[in-house]
Short mmCIF file of C-alpha atoms and ligand atoms in Angstrom, two decimals:
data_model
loop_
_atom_site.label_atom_id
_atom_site.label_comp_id
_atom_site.label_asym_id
_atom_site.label_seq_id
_atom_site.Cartn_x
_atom_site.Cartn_y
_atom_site.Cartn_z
CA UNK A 1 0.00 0.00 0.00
CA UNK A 2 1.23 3.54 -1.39
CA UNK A 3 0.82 6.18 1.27
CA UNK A 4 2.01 9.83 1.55
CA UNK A 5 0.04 11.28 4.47
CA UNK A 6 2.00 11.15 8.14
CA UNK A 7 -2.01 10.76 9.18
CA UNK A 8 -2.83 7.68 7.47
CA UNK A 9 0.82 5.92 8.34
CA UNK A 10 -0.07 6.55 11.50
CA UNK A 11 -3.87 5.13 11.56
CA UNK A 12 -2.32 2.06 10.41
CA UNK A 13 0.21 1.70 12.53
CA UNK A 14 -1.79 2.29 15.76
CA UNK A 15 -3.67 -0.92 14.73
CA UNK A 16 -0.72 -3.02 14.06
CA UNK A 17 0.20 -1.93 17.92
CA UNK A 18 -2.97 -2.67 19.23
CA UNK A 19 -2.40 -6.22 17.99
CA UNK A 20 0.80 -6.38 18.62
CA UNK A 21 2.65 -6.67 15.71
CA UNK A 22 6.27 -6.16 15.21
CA UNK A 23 7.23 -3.41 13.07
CA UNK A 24 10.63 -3.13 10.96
CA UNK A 25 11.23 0.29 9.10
CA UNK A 26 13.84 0.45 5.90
CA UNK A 27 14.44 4.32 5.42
CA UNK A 28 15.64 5.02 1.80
CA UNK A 29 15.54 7.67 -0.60
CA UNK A 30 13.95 5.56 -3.23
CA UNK A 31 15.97 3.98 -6.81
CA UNK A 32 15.49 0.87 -4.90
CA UNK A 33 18.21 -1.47 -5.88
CA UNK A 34 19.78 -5.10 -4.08
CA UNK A 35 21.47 -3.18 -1.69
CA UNK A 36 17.71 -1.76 -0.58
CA UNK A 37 16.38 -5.08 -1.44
CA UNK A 38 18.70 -6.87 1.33
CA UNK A 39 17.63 -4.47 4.17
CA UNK A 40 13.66 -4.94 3.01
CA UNK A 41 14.05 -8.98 3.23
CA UNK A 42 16.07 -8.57 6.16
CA UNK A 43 12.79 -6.45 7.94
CA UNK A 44 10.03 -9.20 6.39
CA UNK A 45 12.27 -11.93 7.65
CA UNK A 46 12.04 -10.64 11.57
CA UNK A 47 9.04 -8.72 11.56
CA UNK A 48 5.04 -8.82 10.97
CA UNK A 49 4.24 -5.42 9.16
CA UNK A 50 7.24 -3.47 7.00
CA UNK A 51 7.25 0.15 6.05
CA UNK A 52 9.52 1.46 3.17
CA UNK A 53 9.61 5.06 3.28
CA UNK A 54 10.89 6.73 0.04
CA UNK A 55 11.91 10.39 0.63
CA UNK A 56 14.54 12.14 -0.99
CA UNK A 57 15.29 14.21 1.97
CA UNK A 58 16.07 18.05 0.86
CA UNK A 59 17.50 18.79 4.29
CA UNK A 60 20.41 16.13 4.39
CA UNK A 61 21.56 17.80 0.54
CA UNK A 62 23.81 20.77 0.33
CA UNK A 63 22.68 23.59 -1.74
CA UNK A 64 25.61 22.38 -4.58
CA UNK A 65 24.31 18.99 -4.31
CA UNK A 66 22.68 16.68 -6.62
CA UNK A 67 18.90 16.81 -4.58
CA UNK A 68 17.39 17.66 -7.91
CA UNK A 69 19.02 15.47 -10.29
CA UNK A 70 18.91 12.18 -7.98
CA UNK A 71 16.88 9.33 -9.44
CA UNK A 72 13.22 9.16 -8.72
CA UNK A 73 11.53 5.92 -9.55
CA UNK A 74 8.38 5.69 -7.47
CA UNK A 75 6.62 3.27 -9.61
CA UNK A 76 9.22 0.79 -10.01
CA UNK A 77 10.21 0.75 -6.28
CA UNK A 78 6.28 0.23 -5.18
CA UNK A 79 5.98 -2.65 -7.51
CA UNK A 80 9.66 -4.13 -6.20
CA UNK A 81 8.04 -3.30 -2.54
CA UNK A 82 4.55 -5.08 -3.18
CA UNK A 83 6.64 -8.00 -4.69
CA UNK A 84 8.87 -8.09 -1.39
CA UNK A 85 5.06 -8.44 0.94
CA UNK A 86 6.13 -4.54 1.84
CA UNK A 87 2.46 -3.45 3.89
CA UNK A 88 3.68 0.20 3.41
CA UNK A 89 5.44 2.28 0.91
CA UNK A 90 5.83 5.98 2.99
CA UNK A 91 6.70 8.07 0.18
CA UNK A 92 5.81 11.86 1.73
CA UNK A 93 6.18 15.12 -0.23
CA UNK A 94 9.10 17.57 1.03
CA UNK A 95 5.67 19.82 2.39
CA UNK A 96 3.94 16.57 4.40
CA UNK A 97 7.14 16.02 6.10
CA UNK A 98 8.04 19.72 6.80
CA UNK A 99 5.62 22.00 5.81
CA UNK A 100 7.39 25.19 4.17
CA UNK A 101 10.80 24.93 5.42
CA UNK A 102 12.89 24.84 3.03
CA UNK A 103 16.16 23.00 2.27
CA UNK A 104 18.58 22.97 5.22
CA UNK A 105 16.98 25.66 6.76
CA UNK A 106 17.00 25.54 10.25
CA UNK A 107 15.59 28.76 10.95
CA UNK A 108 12.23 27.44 11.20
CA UNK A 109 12.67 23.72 11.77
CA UNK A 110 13.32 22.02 14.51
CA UNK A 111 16.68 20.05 13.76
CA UNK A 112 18.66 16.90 15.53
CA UNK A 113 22.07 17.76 15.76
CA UNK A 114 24.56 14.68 16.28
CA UNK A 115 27.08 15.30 18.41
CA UNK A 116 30.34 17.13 16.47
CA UNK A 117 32.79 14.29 17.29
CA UNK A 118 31.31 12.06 15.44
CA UNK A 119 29.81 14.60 12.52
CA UNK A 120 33.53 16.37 12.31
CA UNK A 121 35.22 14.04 9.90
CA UNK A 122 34.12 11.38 6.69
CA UNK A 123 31.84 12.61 4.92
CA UNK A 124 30.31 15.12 7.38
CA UNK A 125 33.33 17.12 7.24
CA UNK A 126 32.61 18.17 3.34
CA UNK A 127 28.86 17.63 3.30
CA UNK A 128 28.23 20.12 5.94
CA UNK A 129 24.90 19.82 7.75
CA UNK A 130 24.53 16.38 6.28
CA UNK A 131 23.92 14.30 9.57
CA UNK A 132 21.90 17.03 10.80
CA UNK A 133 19.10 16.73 7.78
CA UNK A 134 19.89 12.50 8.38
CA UNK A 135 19.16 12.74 12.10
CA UNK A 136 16.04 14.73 11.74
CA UNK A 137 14.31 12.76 9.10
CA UNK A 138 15.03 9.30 10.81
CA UNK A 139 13.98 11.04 14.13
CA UNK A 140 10.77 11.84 12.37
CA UNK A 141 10.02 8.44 10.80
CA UNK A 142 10.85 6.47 14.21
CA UNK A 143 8.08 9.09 15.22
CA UNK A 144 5.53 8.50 12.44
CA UNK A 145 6.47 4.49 12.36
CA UNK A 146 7.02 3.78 15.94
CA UNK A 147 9.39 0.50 14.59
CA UNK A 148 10.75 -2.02 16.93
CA UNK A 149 13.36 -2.41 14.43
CA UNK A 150 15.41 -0.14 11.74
CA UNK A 151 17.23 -1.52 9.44
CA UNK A 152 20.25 0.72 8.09
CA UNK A 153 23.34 -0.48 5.66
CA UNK A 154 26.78 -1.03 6.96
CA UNK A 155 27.41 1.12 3.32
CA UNK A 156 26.61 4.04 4.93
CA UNK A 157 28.97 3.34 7.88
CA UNK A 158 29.57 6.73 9.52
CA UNK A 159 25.21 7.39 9.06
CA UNK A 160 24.72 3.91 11.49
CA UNK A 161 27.30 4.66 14.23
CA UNK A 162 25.38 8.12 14.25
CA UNK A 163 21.93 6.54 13.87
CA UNK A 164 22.54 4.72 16.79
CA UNK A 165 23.94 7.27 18.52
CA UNK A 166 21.18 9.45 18.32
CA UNK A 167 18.45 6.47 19.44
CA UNK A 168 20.60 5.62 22.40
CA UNK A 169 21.29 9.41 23.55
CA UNK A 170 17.53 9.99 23.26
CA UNK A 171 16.42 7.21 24.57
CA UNK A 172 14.45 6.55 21.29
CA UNK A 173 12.84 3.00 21.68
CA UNK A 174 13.94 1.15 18.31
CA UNK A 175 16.18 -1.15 17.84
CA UNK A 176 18.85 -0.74 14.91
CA UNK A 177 20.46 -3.28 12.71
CA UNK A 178 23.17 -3.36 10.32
CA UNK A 179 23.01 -5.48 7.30
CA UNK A 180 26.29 -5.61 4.91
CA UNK A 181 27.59 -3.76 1.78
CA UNK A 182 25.80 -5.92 -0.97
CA UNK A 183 28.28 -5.62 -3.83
CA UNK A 184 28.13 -6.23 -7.89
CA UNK A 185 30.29 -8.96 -8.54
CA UNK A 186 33.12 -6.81 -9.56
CA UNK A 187 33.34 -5.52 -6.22
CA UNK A 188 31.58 -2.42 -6.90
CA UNK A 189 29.07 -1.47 -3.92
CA UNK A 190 25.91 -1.15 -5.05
CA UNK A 191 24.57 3.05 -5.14
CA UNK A 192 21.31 4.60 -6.79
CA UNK A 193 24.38 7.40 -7.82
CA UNK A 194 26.25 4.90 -10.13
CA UNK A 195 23.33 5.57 -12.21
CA UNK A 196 25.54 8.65 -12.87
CA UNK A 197 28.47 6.49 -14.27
CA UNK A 198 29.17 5.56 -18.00
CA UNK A 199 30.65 2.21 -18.29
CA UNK A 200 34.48 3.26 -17.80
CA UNK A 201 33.15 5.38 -15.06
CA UNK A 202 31.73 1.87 -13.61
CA UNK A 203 35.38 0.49 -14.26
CA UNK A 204 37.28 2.97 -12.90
CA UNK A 205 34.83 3.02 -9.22
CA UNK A 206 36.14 -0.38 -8.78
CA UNK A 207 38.92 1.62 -7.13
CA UNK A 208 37.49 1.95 -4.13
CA UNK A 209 36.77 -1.74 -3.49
CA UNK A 210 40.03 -2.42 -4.68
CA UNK A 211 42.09 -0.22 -2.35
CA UNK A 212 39.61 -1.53 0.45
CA UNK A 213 40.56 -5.09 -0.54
CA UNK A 214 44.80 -4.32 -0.80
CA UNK A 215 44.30 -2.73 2.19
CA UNK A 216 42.58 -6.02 3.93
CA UNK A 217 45.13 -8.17 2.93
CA UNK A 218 48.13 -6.03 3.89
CA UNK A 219 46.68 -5.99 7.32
CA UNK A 220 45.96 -9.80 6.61
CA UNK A 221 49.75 -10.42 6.31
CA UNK A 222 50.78 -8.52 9.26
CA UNK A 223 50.98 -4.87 8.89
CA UNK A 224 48.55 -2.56 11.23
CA UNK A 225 50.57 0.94 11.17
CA UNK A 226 47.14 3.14 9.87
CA UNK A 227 49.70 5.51 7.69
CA UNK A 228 51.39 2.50 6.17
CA UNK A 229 48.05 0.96 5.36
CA UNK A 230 46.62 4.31 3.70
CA UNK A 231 49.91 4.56 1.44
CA UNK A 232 49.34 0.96 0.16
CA UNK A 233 46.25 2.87 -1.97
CA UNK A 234 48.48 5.64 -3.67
CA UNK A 235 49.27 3.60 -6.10
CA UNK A 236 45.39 2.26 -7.36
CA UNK A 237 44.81 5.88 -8.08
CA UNK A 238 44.54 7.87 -11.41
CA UNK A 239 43.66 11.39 -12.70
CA UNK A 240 40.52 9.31 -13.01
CA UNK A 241 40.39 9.52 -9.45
CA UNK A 242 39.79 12.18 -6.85
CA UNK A 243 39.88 10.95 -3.40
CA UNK A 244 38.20 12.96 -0.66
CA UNK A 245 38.70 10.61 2.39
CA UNK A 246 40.60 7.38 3.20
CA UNK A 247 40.32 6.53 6.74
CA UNK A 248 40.89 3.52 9.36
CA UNK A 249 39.09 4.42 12.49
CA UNK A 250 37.15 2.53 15.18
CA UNK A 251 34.48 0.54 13.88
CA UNK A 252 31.59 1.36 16.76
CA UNK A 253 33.15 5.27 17.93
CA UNK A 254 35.27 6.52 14.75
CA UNK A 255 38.59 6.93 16.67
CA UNK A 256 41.86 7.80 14.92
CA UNK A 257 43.94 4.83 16.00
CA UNK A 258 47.90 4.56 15.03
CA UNK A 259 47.45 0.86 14.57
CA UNK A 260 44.78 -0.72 13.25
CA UNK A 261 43.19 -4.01 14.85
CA UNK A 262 39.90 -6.14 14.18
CA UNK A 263 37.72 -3.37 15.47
CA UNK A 264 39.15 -1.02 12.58
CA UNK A 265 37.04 0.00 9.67
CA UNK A 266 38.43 1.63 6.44
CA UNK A 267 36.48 3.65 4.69
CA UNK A 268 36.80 5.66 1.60
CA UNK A 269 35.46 8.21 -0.66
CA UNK A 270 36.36 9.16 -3.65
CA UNK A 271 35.01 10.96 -7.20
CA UNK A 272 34.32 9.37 -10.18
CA UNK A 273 33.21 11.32 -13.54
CA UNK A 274 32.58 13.90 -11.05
CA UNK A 275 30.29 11.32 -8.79
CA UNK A 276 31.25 11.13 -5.27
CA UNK A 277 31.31 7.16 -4.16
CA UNK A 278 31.72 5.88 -1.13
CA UNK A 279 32.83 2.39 0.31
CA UNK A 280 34.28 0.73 3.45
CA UNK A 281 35.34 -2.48 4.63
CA UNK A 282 35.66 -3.93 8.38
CA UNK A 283 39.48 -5.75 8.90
CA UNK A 284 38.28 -8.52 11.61
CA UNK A 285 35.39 -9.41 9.16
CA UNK A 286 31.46 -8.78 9.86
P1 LIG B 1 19.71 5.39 0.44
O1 LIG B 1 18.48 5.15 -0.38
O2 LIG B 1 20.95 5.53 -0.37
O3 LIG B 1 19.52 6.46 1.47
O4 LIG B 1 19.92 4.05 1.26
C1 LIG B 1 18.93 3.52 2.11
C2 LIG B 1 19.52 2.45 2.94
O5 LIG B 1 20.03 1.41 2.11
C3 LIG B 1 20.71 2.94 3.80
O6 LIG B 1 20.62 2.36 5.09
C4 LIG B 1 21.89 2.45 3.03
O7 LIG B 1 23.03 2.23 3.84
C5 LIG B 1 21.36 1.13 2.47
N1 LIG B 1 22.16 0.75 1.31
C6 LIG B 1 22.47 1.52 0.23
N2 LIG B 1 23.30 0.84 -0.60
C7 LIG B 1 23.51 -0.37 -0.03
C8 LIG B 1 24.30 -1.51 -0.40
N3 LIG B 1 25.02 -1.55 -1.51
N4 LIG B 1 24.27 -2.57 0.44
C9 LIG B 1 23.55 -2.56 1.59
N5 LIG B 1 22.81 -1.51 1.99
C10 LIG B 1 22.79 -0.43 1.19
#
């Protein structure tokens, strides 16, 4: 069932609790893809009623970013979601979910703000405001959806550890869980924004997963100094290639470590044809 009014999610909802139903919610912004797919079997598999909300968020985009070009496929993603036993598709207008504010502007909304740690490096250091518009949407859907359970990729690695940051420093009662990077089989992690890519743009993203990978195994064999590690990806890179970030931090609280261990995640970004991909890997495994 297609709905886009807060009122009627929430009708719906306050009969599933009255029977006491479990309820899973899989945020996305829609251009539903495996990746998306994984997290939505992942809710039907552990819960009695799913909601999919599909909202391109305004408030989590920068004004130079790409909130007006980025793939809308409604139809196709209701019909994948039916298909999938999804009982709701949420898919709110920008005015249902915030009346007339407008894009990040938080002189008349209310807005969560994660804590700066945490927002004060990856990619919240060059998409400014970012985790602010993330925090306040997902704050609003736990609202409107009341789930027992989110479910939130591992791809987006720094948006879980401040997910669940936010639920457990406001005591929001939801449980979160992380499902893995589901990856084409060249490696490349799946994204609605490799839609932007040509097919040497699709070649040359395999970057990322590769310097993830050489990375891996150098730690594999024995090396865990974090500035050795990074240099191992110097050599993977191009004029193809603009890297923004390569990291190895703390898997669960994004320290900076000197040596990396089997709590260590590496994560990268980097742009593509101009398309900014991200990826990361965990070194101790899942
Ligand atoms: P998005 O629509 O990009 O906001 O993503 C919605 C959810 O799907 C987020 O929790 C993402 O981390 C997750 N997701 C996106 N791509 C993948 C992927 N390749 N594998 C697993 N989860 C993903």
């Amino acid at each position: 069932m297609l709905l886009n009014n807060i009122e009627e999610v929430k009708k719906n909802i306050k009969e599933w609790k009255k029977e006491g139903f479990k309820i899973g919610l899989v945020p996305t912004m829609g251009a539903l893809h495996a990746g998306h797919l994984s997290l939505i079997k992942k809710a039907k598999a552990s819960c009695d009623k799913v909601v999919v909300s599909v909202f391109v968020n305004p408030i989590q985009f920068g004004p130079s970013e790409d909130f007006d070009k980025y793939p809308r496929t409604l139809d196709a993603d209701e019909r994948l979601c039916n298909r999938e036993g999804v009982d709701i598709v949420f898919a709110p207008s920008p005015k249902e979910m915030y009346g007339d504010a407008g894009r990040l502007s938080n002189d008349t909304l209310t807005y969560v703000c994660p804590p700066f740690f945490y927002v004060n490096k990856l990619c919240g250091k060059t998409r400014v405001g970012h985790f602010d518009g993330v925090c306040t949407v997902v704050l609003k859907l736990f609202n409107i959806v009341q789930p027992d359970y989110a479910f939130f990729g591992q791809k987006d690695a720094q948006q879980v550890v401040i997910v669940k940051k936010m639920a457990a420093d406001l005591n929001v009662p939801v449980e979160i869980i992380q499902c893995p990077i589901v990856r084409e089989e060249s490696g490349l992690a799946l994204s609605s924004r490799n839609k932007y890519l040509t097919d040497e743009g699709k070649k040359d993203a395999l970057v990322l997963s590769k310097i993830l990978n050489n990375i891996k195994t150098c730690y594999q064999k024995g090396i865990t100094d974090v500035s050795a590690l990074k240099e191992t990806a110097y050599s993977f890179l191009t004029d193809k290639h603009e890297l923004e970030y390569l990291e190895i931090l703390d898997k669960n609280t994004l320290e900076e470590k000197l040596h990396a261990d089997n709590n260590s995640i590496v994560l990268i970004a980097c742009r593509v044809e101009g398309v900014r991909l991200i990826d990361n890997t965990y070194l101790g495994g899942i």
